[in-house]
Structures are given as C-alpha cells and as structure tokens.
Amino acid sequence: MKNITIAGGGLVGSLLAYVLAKKGYQVHVYERRPDMRKEVIDGGRSINLVISHRGWTSLEKAGIAEEIKEIIVPAFGRMTHDVNGDQHFYPYSIHGKSISSVSRGELNKKLMNLAEAMPNVKFTFNQKCVDVDVETGTAWFEDYNTKQTTEVKADLLVGSDGAYSAVRGKMTSLPRFNYSQQYIDHGYKEIHIPPAADGSAQLDLKALHIWPRKQFMLMGLANLDNGFTGTLFFPYEGEESFSTIETAEQAEAFFQRNFPDAMPLIPNLTEQYMSNPTSPLLIVRCSPWNHKSKVMLIGDASHAIVPFYGEGMNAGFEDVKIFTDILEELGDENMHEVLDQYSAAREKNANAIADLSLRNFIEMRDLVADPQFILRKKIEAKIYKKYPEKWMPLYSQVKFTNIPYFDAWTEGQRQDKIMEPIMALPNIAQIWDSDEVENMILKSL
Amino acid sequence: MKNITIAGGGLVGSLLAYVLAKKGYQVHVYERRPDMRKEVIDGGRSINLVISHRGWTSLEKAGIAEEIKEIIVPAFGRMTHDVNGDQHFYPYSIHGKSISSVSRGELNKKLMNLAEAMPNVKFTFNQKCVDVDVETGTAWFEDYNTKQTTEVKADLLVGSDGAYSAVRGKMTSLPRFNYSQQYIDHGYKEIHIPPAADGSAQLDLKALHIWPRKQFMLMGLANLDNGFTGTLFFPYEGEESFSTIETAEQAEAFFQRNFPDAMPLIPNLTEQYMSNPTSPLLIVRCSPWNHKSKVMLIGDASHAIVPFYGEGMNAGFEDVKIFTDILEELGDENMHEVLDQYSAAREKNANAIADLSLRNFIEMRDLVADPQFILRKKIEAKIYKKYPEKWMPLYSQVKFTNIPYFDAWTEGQRQDKIMEPIMALPNIAQIWDSDEVENMILKSL
C-alpha cells in the first residue's frame, strides 16, 4: 500500500491524513467544501464540540495533543437552569475531571495545517465525490468551480465524508450491505450567546449549561472568546415545536415562558431564531465498514449519531486510533484482513454510542431536573468513591476512560438493573446514605 | 389528478394500474424488465407465492378474484419431514381453510393482461428509471435497447419498483426521510422438484412441505403442473452454510445427511445446487411512503420483507386496497392528504409484518418440530374452537382475516404472555386438555 485517497477533510479525515502520512503513505485529501482557512463557510456559525478522554488518547497517539490543548475551554460539570433562573451545578467527576469544549472550525483548521505541513499530504478543495468504483478504490471528483472531473485511483479509498457520505452511498448497493438512516423527532437551531460588552462571560465558563424542559432543551457550550454557542433542541412537530413557533413574536413569547434568564444574554434573540437554520438530527448505522481491501468508511460516514453525549468526533478519532493499531499489528500486506478486523472492532461500539447518545438526550432534557435522578447520581458517586474497582458511573466510563463503548453500555445496563430496586425503596431519599443501601448494592454486584 | 406514472409493472404495480384505470385515470407503467409474456426472464425459474385472505380481499375489491382462482393450488397445512423421512401434517385452520400457492410469473402475466386490456393503461418495457424529480413527479426512463432517455411527467408518480426501488433511492436523500435495508444471515437457493415420470405429484399437493433443521430448512410449494418449487434457506457463513458446501460432492453429502427423503425426488439435485443462484434475503423499511402529493411508494419498494410468512405480495395488494379506500373517501382534489393518510396507515402494519415474518422463520425452520410448540398449537386450537370470540391463533389472524398486521402482532404478543406460564407447567403434556388449564387461560384473557 502506497497511495491513499481520503474523501472528506473534516476532523476525522484530516487527523487520519496526518497519522497515515507519518507512517509514510502518500495521502491525497479531496474536500467538498472550500478551504475553511481562506473562506468563511457554514455562514460563520460557531459550532462547538467536546473532546473527551478517548479523543485525547487518539490525539496523543498522533503526537499532537499539546497543540490542540491551546484552543480548548474546559467544562467541569453541568449547570442546570430552571424556569425561575435558579442554577445548580453538578460536577462531571468526583475527581474534578473536565471535558474540553472546542470550536469545530478552529480544530479542523489546526488538523488541516498539521496534515498539510507533511510533505506527503495534499489537500484539494471544492471537490465533490460524484462516483466510486469500490472494486478498484477509484473515486471521481468534480470540481465545483471548473466542473472538471478527476479520476483518482489509489491503493485505498477512505470515505470520511460525513453523515451524508457519497462513498457510503455507493456501498449501499453492494450485496448484503446493511444500512439505516434514522432522523429523530427533534431538530436543532443554534443561538449565539455573546460575551458581555466588557468582553467578560455572561455565564459560568467552567460549566456546560442546560435549560432542561422535558420535551426540549437549550444548551450552552463555552467558546474561547467568552461567548457561548447556544443550541435549542426542539421537536419538529407538536404543541410546542418548530412548527408552532413561526413568528418573531411567538419566538419571544416562547423564550420568555421557558428560558427567561437566557433572554437578557441574547440581545438579538428573535432575529437569530428567525434567520438561523433549523437542522435535523440523524443517526446512521451500516455494516460492513469496508469493501474488501479497497474501501473503508470512518467517522460520521459509518456512524453518525445524535450529539447529546458529545461523542461524535471522539468516536471518529477513536476509529483512527483503532484502525492504526490494527494496521500496525498486521502490517499493510493484507489490507483486506486489516479492514475486516477494523470494521468488526468498531461496529458494535458505534452502535453502542448511538444508543447511549439517544439515552443521554432524555437525561439532559428531562432527568437532570428530576430529584430521583439526582439522588441516584449521588448514590452512585458514593459507591464509586468507596469502591472504585467495583463501580464506575456510566458517564465516567464514556467520557473519562477508553473503555469500549459497547462494554460501557453493557455495564451501564447492569447498573440500571441494580439501581432500579434501590430507587424504588419508599424511603430512599431518607436512607440513601445508610449502610443498608450500600450493602444492598454491594450484594447485587 | 389525471395522469399517473407507475414505475414497475410487477404484481403490485400491475394490480394498481388496473385499479386506477377502472377509476378513469390515464396510467402509464414503465417496467425495467422485458415483457415476460413474450420473453422468458429470471432464467425460467418457477418462483411461487401464496395468496392469503387479505390478498384475495384486494383482488375481490378490484373485481378480478375469480380469474386468479383459475391458476392457484390450495395448501391446507404444513407437512413436516424429519430426517427419517417421517411426515406429519398440521392443518393451518380448524375450519379447513387454505392458502393459495400461485406461480409468480403466471400471476404477473394475468395482472398485466387485465391491466393492458383497459384502454387507458399503457405498458412500456425495458425502461430503467434513471432519475426522479420528486417535487414535480417527473421520472426519466432509459430504454435498455435504444439507450434513449424519456422524460415522463405526471400528476402522480408511483414507485412500485421493488426492494431495490430507484424511486425510493431518490427519496432517500430527502430531508428527514427514514430508511433501512437489513440483510439477514441466511440466503436462499431454489431447487425444482419435478412431477413424477407419469406426471403425478411426488409430494402431497395439499400441503406446504417443510424439512425443518433448526438453523436451516428446505421448503416445497406446489405448482400447477404437479411439480414443487423447493427452496433451501441456509446461512451464508458458519459450519453448515453456503460457504462450506461448495462442491457437488459436498452438496450431495449435505442433502443425504439432512434431506434423505427429498433426494430421490430431485434427479439433478447437485447440478441444480451448483448452477442455481444463491440470493440474499432483505428487509426494507422506510418513512414516509410519499413526498407531498407527487410521489408514493407501494409494495416491496416501501416494505420488502423476508418470505417466511408468505405475506410480501399480500401486504402489497393490501396497500393497493387501503390506498384506493382512502382515495375514494377523500377524493383526489387533495392528494397530499390522501398520500399522508395512506403512508400513516400502512407504515406500522408493514413494520409488524416485517417482524412477524422474521418470527415465522424460526417457527418454520425450528419450532414446527418441537413437541412443546406443537402442544401449544393444540391448546390454542382448542381454546379457539370453544371461544372463537376470545382467541384466534396468530397464524389465522395473519392469513385468514383482514385484521391489520399491527393489531395481529399486538394480540400475538399478548397471547405469548398468556401461554408462557401455561407451557411452563411441569406436567402440561398430561393436563393440557384439562379444565384447570382452560380456566387458567380464560382468567388471563
């Protein structure tokens, strides 16, 4: 294997290009969009993401974690906002660990710069993937400006071209290729929360902010400039939904009713509501993630998930790590075997984080404000602190370890079963800290 | 609405063309394959199908049931064949009802002839659907012979183009269109069982024959000429699978081991095994089944299922009936509403029969030979006979009524829950016919 084509120069494609270039391969990245380092794309939206432990693990393996640390803002817990404006802080970790908020655009630019600085990596922009021959690893890219189509043949074609992947699109018609795309009932709309006039932050910078309202929620994640990216997650249809909030007046009344403490932070709220796009939330699953030795999928192209665990990019970065682990172990003489093993290793974990992310939506928009749920977290934290080798809360497993998602999810379901009878005790709020409850849990472990 | 394009002149497309033509619409059917009435297609394979009560209901509403009855062979129950060649007959119905085996090709030709005899129906063959504009209901068809592409605009475009539907393929990229294609672990291979030399049948014509072998099975369904279409349902991978039976010798040994009584019925068995194709089994689900007022999906295009309940075509015929029921009720002035209601009415039923069909595979290949399962059927038959208003076996609901699949499946799951403790009684084989067991069931109803 010498030449590798990467379709898609997003976060995962750029990281993979860098990693494979360090191994000596000739890598050519074809990106659909213009070069984001030269042109403002996505209308300048300030989408941000979270890097968790497994994301860092992959960046460390690539040797570039330190450079990324320069552009992150840590979040140490959730700050919930109730309708009265009261705030409550719930730390993510009993050990003071944090997740790292980062601007998607800034991170992508940094990864592109790192990759493009390698002599054996080339990026070409404005290239739409219009066809793929999966048997030969050949892709055809049409230049958006010149309308010229280029045929690109390589030893390996990587589809890191996102949730609407063109490479995967071609694989969908392969015999016995399993595929599903599932849109959830909610969409999202970004609402930017600027810094105060003096440049200071209007919300606690150390927290991820949530306004949980059961069927919907507003979320705020810090940016480097002391502003926050707010996101409204809201049903498309129903009594309170995008379909019933259509005018500026309705939007204002809706925010006044549900997020009164957020309103003064956002001077142009209704303008933003009316002009910012509403975007759908999509889950993609497929199998296998490769075609023989010639084509592989990675990142959102093979496993787009909903954003509620903040793990989409981390799962993609972990793909890069696991793929290169297997490549190092087996060598590149038998790429069919490498890709088969990669696909088998990742699929069940991708399915697990897809399920976990849906579960976390309900947790964030509803349960975080539920006294029973808060109590359960408290009990789990106590057990975790006293018996760390026997119990680690699901959130910690997902965000602060490299435990495979599938194993974390399995353990999380086991914990659910153990905690169910505990939480059903009639006087649990009074006795939660008792030896009796502790012994009940220990016995069922 | 005046003009209707139907992409796909299979069973469902042809029936729909006939039904819509009777309502006065101009219908043009574009079929990918050559005209099967003039050319032998599918290599002359003798695929056959089963018409059940709901299939007949739809044909009766269309007014053509009598003509179809001429080409069917009734099957009154299952005949199981064990490895010793012993046969056991299990009737489908306590009332002697039957399902109707029919040749796919003969039925399709008949439906085509009926439709084409209408002055306002036109069929064009060798037309590959190469593009669709879902907003205008326009489709482009390329002629396989002339390579000419025709643009076809109509008031409504119907995709009845099967499990690999091109119309649905275009809808897949619509915002918030849900879609999944799932291949099961088994594939199938047809093995033709000819009539005896004197033209008589080698197997009981009144039964559907099953050789249940837990992980796989052979099935036989009667043809009009006293022959049977045999189908081997077999895993692709694993110890005993298509991947391990690769030579004529291996095939012969495999049949000798598992289906010794079938071998003398099939003189050219190994030739057939080696030359007949192995085909995958696919489940397709999608939502919605329409785009506004302009495009609708029907039949396998929107809900391909595995063949183990023999309901694929019947579900498609039921689509035709329900669609025309709604069209009659609402009129065609607001087709958007007609299609929305049609989609909403059918989706959950299609999902239910997809689940039921998977369940029936396990029943056919494994449970039919299980004494506990046979006993449960016996108990259910008794309760059904004594209390027909309180209990109808799931199979009867699906095959001998028009109860919506979703309702049948819901009731079937309720019955499972009732029968589980009954079948767990340690001496159930002795006391199954007792008043005690009967009362237990009646109490939980």
GROMACS .gro file of N, CA, C and O in nm, chain A residues 13 40 43 62 143 212 244 251 260:
model
   36
   13GLY      N    1  -1.109   1.303   0.881
   13GLY     CA    2  -1.029   1.288   0.761
   13GLY      C    3  -0.894   1.356   0.774
   13GLY      O    4  -0.791   1.302   0.733
   40VAL      N    5  -1.487   3.192   0.477
   40VAL     CA    6  -1.581   3.165   0.586
   40VAL      C    7  -1.688   3.071   0.532
   40VAL      O    8  -1.753   3.100   0.431
   43GLY      N    9  -2.170   2.989   0.700
   43GLY     CA   10  -2.222   3.118   0.744
   43GLY      C   11  -2.157   3.168   0.871
   43GLY      O   12  -2.213   3.248   0.945
   62ALA      N   13  -0.129   1.030   1.806
   62ALA     CA   14  -0.083   1.101   1.687
   62ALA      C   15   0.030   1.200   1.721
   62ALA      O   16   0.098   1.250   1.631
  143ASP      N   17  -1.486   1.920  -0.974
  143ASP     CA   18  -1.451   2.050  -0.917
  143ASP      C   19  -1.573   2.143  -0.928
  143ASP      O   20  -1.628   2.162  -1.036
  212PRO      N   21  -3.316   2.243   3.099
  212PRO     CA   22  -3.395   2.122   3.067
  212PRO      C   23  -3.544   2.150   3.081
  212PRO      O   24  -3.587   2.199   3.184
  244THR      N   25  -4.489   2.526   1.546
  244THR     CA   26  -4.586   2.619   1.606
  244THR      C   27  -4.521   2.752   1.647
  244THR      O   28  -4.592   2.845   1.684
  251ALA      N   29  -4.166   3.342   1.897
  251ALA     CA   30  -4.035   3.301   1.948
  251ALA      C   31  -4.005   3.374   2.079
  251ALA      O   32  -3.959   3.313   2.176
  260PRO      N   33  -3.649   3.241   3.066
  260PRO     CA   34  -3.646   3.385   3.096
  260PRO      C   35  -3.506   3.436   3.132
  260PRO      O   36  -3.471   3.548   3.096
   0.00000   0.00000   0.00000
